[in-house]
Amino acid sequence: MTKIRTRYAPSPTGKMHVGNLRSALYEFLIAKHAGGDFMLRIEDTDQERFVEGATEIIYRTMAKTGLIHDEGPDKDGGYGPYVQSERMKTGIYMKYAKELIDKGEAYYCFCDKERLASLKTEIVEGKEIMIYDKHCLHLSKEEVEANLAAGKPFVIRQNNPTEGTTTFHDELYGDITVNNSELDDMILIKSDGYPTYNFANVVDDHTMNITHVVRGNEYLSSSPKYVRLYEAFGWEVPVYVHLPLITDENHKKLSKRSGHSSFEDLIEQGFLTEAIVNYIALLGWSPEDNREIFSLDELIRDFDYRRISKSPAVFDIVKLRWMNGEYLKAMDLDVFYEMAEPYLKAALTKDLDLKKIAAMVKTRIEVFPDIAAQVDFFEELGEYDPAMYTHKKMKTNAESSLEVLTEVLPLLEEQEDYSNDALYQTLLGYVEKKGCKNGYVMWPIRTAVSGKQMTPAGATEIMEILGKDESLKRIRKGIELLQNA
Ligand code: GLU
């Protein structure tokens, strides 16, 4: 069996979108699952779409997500160069284009803009497409040579048949057959001498021995033309895997507007790299069981591309948040603290035990930015509604709470040790004397010291963090509030 070789072939046109990352991930997983090689190839022949810095974003993202390539611009594997603009300088694309011309599978086209503009157009998938009329295919050899000698600008076009059909196979979509009359004579070499993406991609995949091509299904409709190129050269067609569309919650194509369409957006929103990768793996693929949490190594072990679905994958930010929360829960506390610290420091300016607070919130947040809302009461007691003292299950109300707070206040004033344990013992003693349930006492105290319905910890843990002065101040405030209610 031949060794599986896959490639991620991004065009450096901006951020790394979720769809791009999914292609890279699936290519990586297919290769690694089979013990094959994964390579990175930069497709920068479209000079107009090139964005400065985009290549760096690709490198950075691949390294950060652990999608380590075996070959690429920075790691020669004997198939270089791995950047198309550099490959172009070796003359490879022109050489192969000329081979096609010799075979009658391509031809020089000297038509100028005016002539092209006069050609009829067709609407294909909502886009206006010019169908070239093969005018230059009929130029004689002498005319072509004279034009070339005169330095007339030209492009090289694929010569597609106008009759019959072309069939290609996709691993997920099966056999797809199109009428050749629908295949336009696409440009292979542009007038600036650069190959088009369509041509360079085929030449490179073949010359780099790529066995599996994984990409978004927006390329499905162009694939017959690629297959015709392979056949014209007499090359073996790679295995095609076209991936389902990724949509937003409204089933529209995931776009910048959704605010979380790129890896950088998600990192900025506080998601963990591992959770993003895990979540993206499931955008179109699922394992045999219902498992959802996968490390990259587990994905490598379990990833079978035949289980990729054809139906659109919905990018569900709520689900990603949940998954991120699972990663936070499983995280080592020290690592968590290190990552949470900037968020804690941004929310809390007072001298508080941030490590303890981190441990409290660790299991309660889904992303780091959730920290602020969880801990804000430590910084300052906000206004709160005395109705919060009433809790059906705890059997508390304003009256009972006022009584409890008034009775525990002197105990807490006397208390020197404000550690969680000591405070708890004191309050437990009071509970026993009173002969009531814990909640009957703890609920009003927690309400008074936090002013919140939900807190990341219980009354005594909160008091431990706040310290004696602040705790007492808040309990007195609670009493006052209840007295005036
Ligand atoms: N350069 C193409 C892109 O970024 C690659 C498509 C493919 O994988 O063939 O969309």
XYZ file of C-alpha atoms and ligand atoms in Angstrom:
495
model
C 0.000 0.000 0.000
C 1.202 3.498 -0.768
C 1.838 5.786 2.141
C -0.966 8.265 2.700
C 0.099 11.827 2.027
C -2.227 14.724 2.686
C -1.753 18.440 2.522
C -3.240 21.573 3.917
C -3.033 24.097 1.119
C -4.185 27.471 2.393
C -4.223 30.661 0.412
C -2.802 33.387 2.674
C -5.777 35.695 2.395
C -6.471 36.602 6.023
C -7.537 34.988 9.234
C -7.742 31.254 9.753
C -11.441 30.531 9.486
C -13.195 27.691 11.217
C -13.639 25.988 7.829
C -9.925 26.322 7.062
C -8.981 24.889 10.409
C -11.360 21.993 9.924
C -9.798 21.163 6.530
C -6.334 21.305 8.082
C -7.428 19.162 11.016
C -9.105 16.499 8.878
C -6.121 16.347 6.497
C -3.848 15.982 9.503
C -6.029 13.294 11.085
C -6.382 11.259 7.896
C -2.616 11.176 7.483
C -1.773 10.523 11.124
C -4.493 7.902 11.600
C -2.853 5.920 8.803
C 0.733 6.678 9.806
C 1.108 8.899 6.768
C 2.604 12.324 6.102
C 0.916 15.665 6.385
C 2.290 18.663 4.590
C 1.732 22.376 4.430
C 1.705 24.096 1.073
C 1.167 27.810 0.716
C -0.983 28.703 -2.297
C -0.068 32.306 -2.918
C -0.412 32.602 -6.664
C -3.391 34.917 -6.434
C -1.418 38.100 -5.863
C -4.554 40.224 -5.606
C -5.954 38.305 -2.662
C -2.653 38.008 -0.809
C -2.764 39.573 2.653
C 0.414 40.586 4.430
C 0.925 38.565 7.618
C -1.576 35.855 6.682
C 1.148 33.222 6.246
C 2.368 33.929 9.773
C -1.167 33.439 11.091
C -1.246 30.031 9.393
C 2.069 28.944 10.920
C 1.107 30.212 14.337
C -2.297 28.531 14.304
C -0.953 25.202 13.092
C 1.717 25.187 15.797
C -0.722 26.230 18.507
C -3.319 23.629 17.594
C -0.720 20.867 17.343
C -1.308 20.225 13.657
C 2.370 19.702 13.078
C 3.313 19.215 9.459
C 5.918 16.714 8.369
C 6.817 18.792 5.349
C 6.372 22.409 4.477
C 8.183 25.632 3.612
C 10.127 25.357 6.866
C 10.618 21.574 6.733
C 11.921 20.155 3.513
C 10.752 16.666 2.701
C 12.187 16.448 -0.789
C 9.124 17.778 -2.589
C 9.866 21.486 -2.261
C 9.558 24.299 -2.719
C 6.319 24.309 -0.702
C 5.264 27.845 -1.578
C 3.626 28.195 -4.961
C 5.220 31.528 -5.848
C 8.590 29.842 -5.327
C 7.534 26.794 -7.299
C 6.552 29.099 -10.113
C 10.115 30.374 -10.373
C 11.252 26.833 -11.125
C 9.110 26.960 -14.271
C 7.111 23.891 -13.240
C 3.654 25.225 -14.097
C 4.638 26.562 -17.490
C 6.357 23.280 -18.286
C 3.211 21.295 -17.550
C 0.953 23.797 -19.328
C 3.109 23.410 -22.429
C 2.871 19.641 -22.143
C -0.907 19.997 -22.295
C -0.656 22.310 -25.290
C 1.430 19.686 -27.080
C -1.218 17.112 -26.290
C -4.002 19.336 -27.593
C -5.466 19.566 -24.078
C -4.717 23.271 -23.673
C -4.143 26.277 -25.914
C -2.847 29.850 -25.971
C -5.537 32.479 -25.859
C -4.774 36.042 -26.960
C -8.270 37.488 -26.670
C -8.268 40.990 -25.244
C -10.595 42.381 -22.600
C -12.960 43.899 -25.156
C -13.466 40.624 -26.958
C -13.986 38.717 -23.711
C -16.488 41.303 -22.538
C -18.505 40.767 -25.701
C -18.883 37.019 -25.075
C -22.118 35.696 -23.770
C -22.464 34.866 -20.125
C -24.404 32.287 -18.214
C -25.735 32.297 -14.704
C -24.238 29.370 -12.803
C -25.165 28.996 -9.138
C -26.245 32.617 -9.013
C -22.971 33.900 -10.470
C -22.501 35.352 -13.922
C -19.967 33.195 -15.694
C -18.382 33.883 -19.043
C -18.202 30.836 -21.250
C -15.198 31.145 -23.511
C -16.055 30.326 -27.105
C -12.778 28.540 -27.988
C -11.962 31.291 -30.480
C -8.185 30.927 -30.032
C -8.268 27.144 -30.188
C -8.658 27.590 -33.912
C -5.596 29.773 -34.441
C -3.019 28.163 -36.654
C 0.394 27.227 -35.305
C 1.910 30.098 -37.312
C -0.545 32.631 -35.916
C 0.214 31.511 -32.380
C 3.939 31.739 -32.953
C 3.662 35.151 -34.566
C 1.607 36.411 -31.615
C 4.103 35.045 -29.124
C 7.027 36.503 -31.050
C 5.262 39.876 -31.097
C 4.963 39.687 -27.319
C 1.186 39.735 -27.361
C -0.238 39.071 -23.906
C -1.766 35.627 -23.515
C -3.309 33.167 -21.120
C -3.288 29.390 -21.442
C -6.664 27.692 -21.314
C -7.736 24.156 -20.698
C -9.302 22.586 -23.796
C -12.358 20.794 -22.510
C -14.558 18.658 -24.747
C -17.994 20.041 -25.489
C -19.643 16.663 -25.785
C -19.888 13.613 -23.588
C -19.615 13.523 -19.808
C -16.962 13.514 -17.093
C -17.325 11.449 -13.942
C -15.353 11.675 -10.762
C -15.624 10.017 -7.404
C -15.890 11.658 -4.023
C -15.613 9.518 -0.906
C -18.692 11.112 0.623
C -20.763 12.224 -2.354
C -20.108 9.148 -4.478
C -19.843 9.325 -8.276
C -20.639 12.694 -9.759
C -21.180 13.041 -13.498
C -21.392 16.314 -15.392
C -21.976 17.153 -19.039
C -18.775 18.334 -20.655
C -20.729 21.127 -22.295
C -20.861 22.705 -18.823
C -17.086 22.752 -18.430
C -15.644 26.069 -19.496
C -12.108 26.308 -20.811
C -10.695 27.598 -17.567
C -7.468 29.547 -17.484
C -4.429 27.552 -16.387
C -1.757 30.237 -16.759
C -2.693 33.884 -16.309
C -1.393 36.794 -18.356
C 1.043 37.674 -15.540
C 2.613 34.245 -15.962
C 1.225 32.967 -12.673
C -0.726 29.724 -12.685
C -4.327 29.881 -11.504
C -5.156 28.219 -8.231
C -7.003 25.537 -10.196
C -3.990 24.540 -12.216
C -1.230 24.897 -9.631
C -3.271 22.871 -7.171
C -3.488 19.888 -9.534
C 0.142 20.048 -10.634
C 1.302 20.325 -7.036
C -0.927 17.604 -5.646
C 0.403 15.255 -8.287
C 4.068 16.212 -8.103
C 3.973 16.119 -4.309
C 2.430 12.655 -4.359
C -0.709 13.675 -2.500
C -3.053 10.716 -2.048
C -6.060 12.363 -0.326
C -7.473 15.798 -1.078
C -9.769 17.154 1.620
C -11.489 20.485 1.108
C -14.707 22.427 1.408
C -17.526 21.404 -0.881
C -17.426 24.762 -2.647
C -14.779 23.003 -4.774
C -17.093 20.171 -5.714
C -18.345 21.886 -8.871
C -14.803 22.549 -10.142
C -13.639 19.012 -9.523
C -14.627 17.643 -12.967
C -12.221 20.157 -14.502
C -9.470 19.009 -12.133
C -10.190 15.401 -12.995
C -9.973 16.259 -16.681
C -6.527 17.710 -16.053
C -5.381 14.540 -14.288
C -6.701 12.479 -17.140
C -5.133 14.730 -19.762
C -1.757 14.227 -18.082
C -2.390 10.542 -17.557
C -2.009 10.990 -13.782
C -3.763 9.078 -11.035
C -6.663 11.030 -9.530
C -6.341 11.429 -5.733
C -9.028 10.386 -3.279
C -11.426 13.322 -2.927
C -13.177 14.149 0.313
C -15.370 17.239 0.049
C -16.491 18.487 3.432
C -19.989 19.679 4.337
C -20.792 23.347 4.644
C -20.491 24.936 8.086
C -23.453 27.141 8.959
C -24.283 29.471 11.815
C -27.215 28.981 14.191
C -29.553 30.394 11.542
C -28.389 27.833 8.992
C -26.626 30.501 6.954
C -23.052 29.991 5.808
C -20.777 30.809 8.752
C -19.461 34.288 8.060
C -17.529 37.069 9.726
C -20.820 38.546 10.856
C -21.353 35.685 13.272
C -18.386 37.041 15.258
C -16.821 33.662 15.838
C -15.873 32.529 12.384
C -12.120 32.400 12.864
C -9.705 30.728 15.245
C -8.426 34.136 16.398
C -11.967 35.330 17.172
C -12.502 32.306 19.374
C -9.186 32.674 21.173
C -9.988 36.329 21.783
C -13.323 35.284 23.264
C -11.448 33.176 25.779
C -11.850 29.677 24.351
C -9.132 27.103 24.881
C -7.218 25.830 21.875
C -7.899 22.182 22.809
C -11.633 22.790 23.110
C -11.744 24.607 19.777
C -9.912 21.768 18.037
C -12.128 19.177 19.711
C -15.266 21.054 18.748
C -14.166 21.638 15.164
C -13.407 17.919 14.774
C -17.100 17.296 15.352
C -18.236 19.765 12.691
C -19.111 17.097 10.176
C -17.535 14.064 11.782
C -18.772 11.843 14.604
C -17.373 8.710 16.206
C -19.243 5.429 16.405
C -20.336 6.058 19.973
C -21.690 9.347 21.247
C -18.434 10.452 22.748
C -17.716 14.137 22.423
C -14.554 14.906 24.337
C -11.432 14.014 22.377
C -7.821 14.975 22.759
C -5.870 15.335 19.542
C -4.249 11.929 20.134
C -7.645 10.337 20.620
C -8.859 11.945 17.416
C -5.865 10.521 15.573
C -6.719 7.094 16.946
C -10.453 7.228 16.158
C -10.765 9.416 13.085
C -12.257 7.538 10.166
C -13.034 9.917 7.313
C -15.718 7.591 6.008
C -17.794 8.728 8.967
C -17.868 12.349 7.801
C -21.424 13.452 7.148
C -22.682 15.228 4.043
C -25.257 17.319 5.844
C -24.310 20.858 6.815
C -22.671 21.207 10.213
C -24.095 23.878 12.484
C -21.552 25.884 14.428
C -23.224 26.095 17.815
C -21.460 28.505 20.132
C -23.532 27.265 23.090
C -22.198 23.767 22.534
C -18.645 25.043 22.193
C -19.049 26.961 25.464
C -20.224 23.795 27.164
C -17.270 21.879 25.794
C -14.843 24.576 26.869
C -16.314 24.362 30.371
C -15.615 20.635 30.419
C -11.974 21.333 29.556
C -11.744 23.908 32.333
C -13.191 21.470 34.859
C -10.653 18.843 33.884
C -7.752 21.270 33.969
C -5.060 21.152 36.620
C -5.730 23.916 39.166
C -2.310 25.539 38.827
C -2.610 25.700 35.070
C -6.117 27.064 35.450
C -4.931 29.722 37.874
C -2.196 30.850 35.572
C -4.670 31.344 32.740
C -7.424 32.807 34.923
C -5.197 35.288 36.735
C -5.426 38.127 34.202
C -9.217 37.854 34.224
C -9.305 37.787 38.034
C -6.997 40.762 38.248
C -9.103 42.698 35.793
C -12.216 42.059 37.892
C -10.726 42.423 41.369
C -8.503 45.269 42.476
C -8.676 44.560 46.213
C -6.089 42.445 47.959
C -7.927 39.115 47.924
C -6.804 35.505 47.773
C -7.114 35.063 44.027
C -5.968 31.471 44.107
C -8.847 30.496 46.348
C -11.279 32.437 44.203
C -9.914 30.671 41.117
C -10.606 27.297 42.713
C -14.185 28.424 43.430
C -14.988 29.501 39.893
C -13.162 26.744 38.051
C -16.142 24.423 37.774
C -18.667 27.220 37.277
C -17.479 29.031 34.211
C -17.497 28.017 30.577
C -14.964 30.545 29.331
C -12.535 32.797 31.208
C -14.464 35.989 30.499
C -17.320 34.498 32.587
C -15.106 35.051 35.639
C -15.973 38.743 35.964
C -19.678 38.135 36.581
C -18.895 35.328 39.031
C -16.566 37.309 41.260
C -17.712 40.926 41.015
C -19.377 40.821 44.458
C -16.015 40.203 46.129
C -14.921 43.613 44.923
C -18.038 45.418 45.967
C -21.421 44.550 47.394
C -23.970 45.671 44.851
C -27.506 46.817 45.469
C -29.789 43.859 45.996
C -33.439 43.155 46.575
C -34.311 42.092 50.164
C -36.825 39.699 48.596
C -33.775 37.511 47.961
C -33.819 36.554 51.639
C -37.006 34.652 51.048
C -36.286 31.102 49.975
C -39.000 28.481 49.960
C -36.827 25.414 50.250
C -34.645 26.893 52.979
C -37.837 28.032 54.742
C -36.477 31.539 55.120
C -38.120 34.929 54.778
C -37.330 38.527 55.678
C -38.353 38.072 59.275
C -36.419 34.851 59.915
C -33.400 36.269 58.140
C -33.404 39.407 60.233
C -33.542 37.286 63.353
C -30.666 35.028 62.217
C -28.432 37.871 61.104
C -29.049 39.788 64.317
C -28.234 36.743 66.402
C -25.075 35.672 64.532
C -23.650 39.191 64.337
C -22.241 39.193 67.904
C -20.818 35.689 67.389
C -19.047 36.816 64.248
C -17.859 39.993 65.951
C -16.266 37.905 68.664
C -14.745 35.420 66.248
C -11.041 35.976 65.563
C -10.317 33.087 63.230
C -11.949 33.874 59.884
C -10.933 30.685 58.168
C -13.673 28.787 56.393
C -13.478 25.859 58.854
C -13.583 27.953 61.999
C -16.455 30.071 60.729
C -18.332 26.965 59.732
C -17.932 25.440 63.208
C -19.228 28.609 64.829
C -22.285 28.742 62.619
C -22.889 25.024 63.022
C -22.921 25.535 66.793
C -25.544 28.214 66.347
C -27.615 25.950 64.051
C -27.558 23.199 66.649
C -28.576 25.495 69.468
C -31.406 26.862 67.377
C -32.475 23.389 66.259
C -32.976 24.395 62.648
C -31.657 23.279 59.270
C -28.284 24.553 57.989
C -29.857 26.400 55.078
C -32.072 28.399 57.420
C -28.918 30.098 58.703
C -26.535 29.852 55.766
C -28.941 31.296 53.191
C -29.406 34.705 54.830
C -25.697 34.960 55.645
C -24.639 34.118 52.134
C -27.175 36.590 50.773
C -25.893 39.314 53.074
C -22.214 38.814 52.262
C -22.708 38.453 48.506
C -25.922 40.241 47.556
C -26.333 37.504 44.954
C -28.695 34.687 44.236
C -25.891 32.532 42.949
C -22.315 32.537 44.140
C -19.350 30.334 43.359
C -19.087 29.282 47.016
C -20.907 29.062 50.331
C -21.285 31.694 53.071
C -18.214 30.794 55.119
C -15.907 30.408 52.118
C -16.961 33.851 50.976
C -16.351 35.331 54.426
C -12.920 33.766 54.540
C -12.021 35.619 51.332
C -13.629 38.892 52.414
C -12.075 38.877 55.870
C -13.619 39.976 59.127
C -14.172 43.701 58.592
C -15.813 43.435 55.223
C -17.930 40.433 56.266
C -19.286 42.235 59.306
C -19.935 45.380 57.329
C -22.038 43.410 54.867
C -23.986 41.586 57.572
C -24.801 44.867 59.302
C -25.911 46.245 55.953
C -28.171 43.203 55.514
C -29.735 43.807 58.917
C -30.357 47.419 58.039
C -31.912 46.492 54.743
C -34.226 43.971 56.384
C -35.207 46.394 59.115
C -36.328 48.897 56.520
C -37.979 46.360 54.234
N -5.893 27.201 -1.596
C -7.184 26.654 -1.490
C -7.955 27.356 -0.395
O -7.354 27.968 0.460
C -7.064 25.185 -1.172
C -8.197 24.330 -1.553
C -7.745 22.886 -1.553
O -7.497 22.381 -0.468
O -7.574 22.322 -2.621
O -9.162 27.347 -0.398
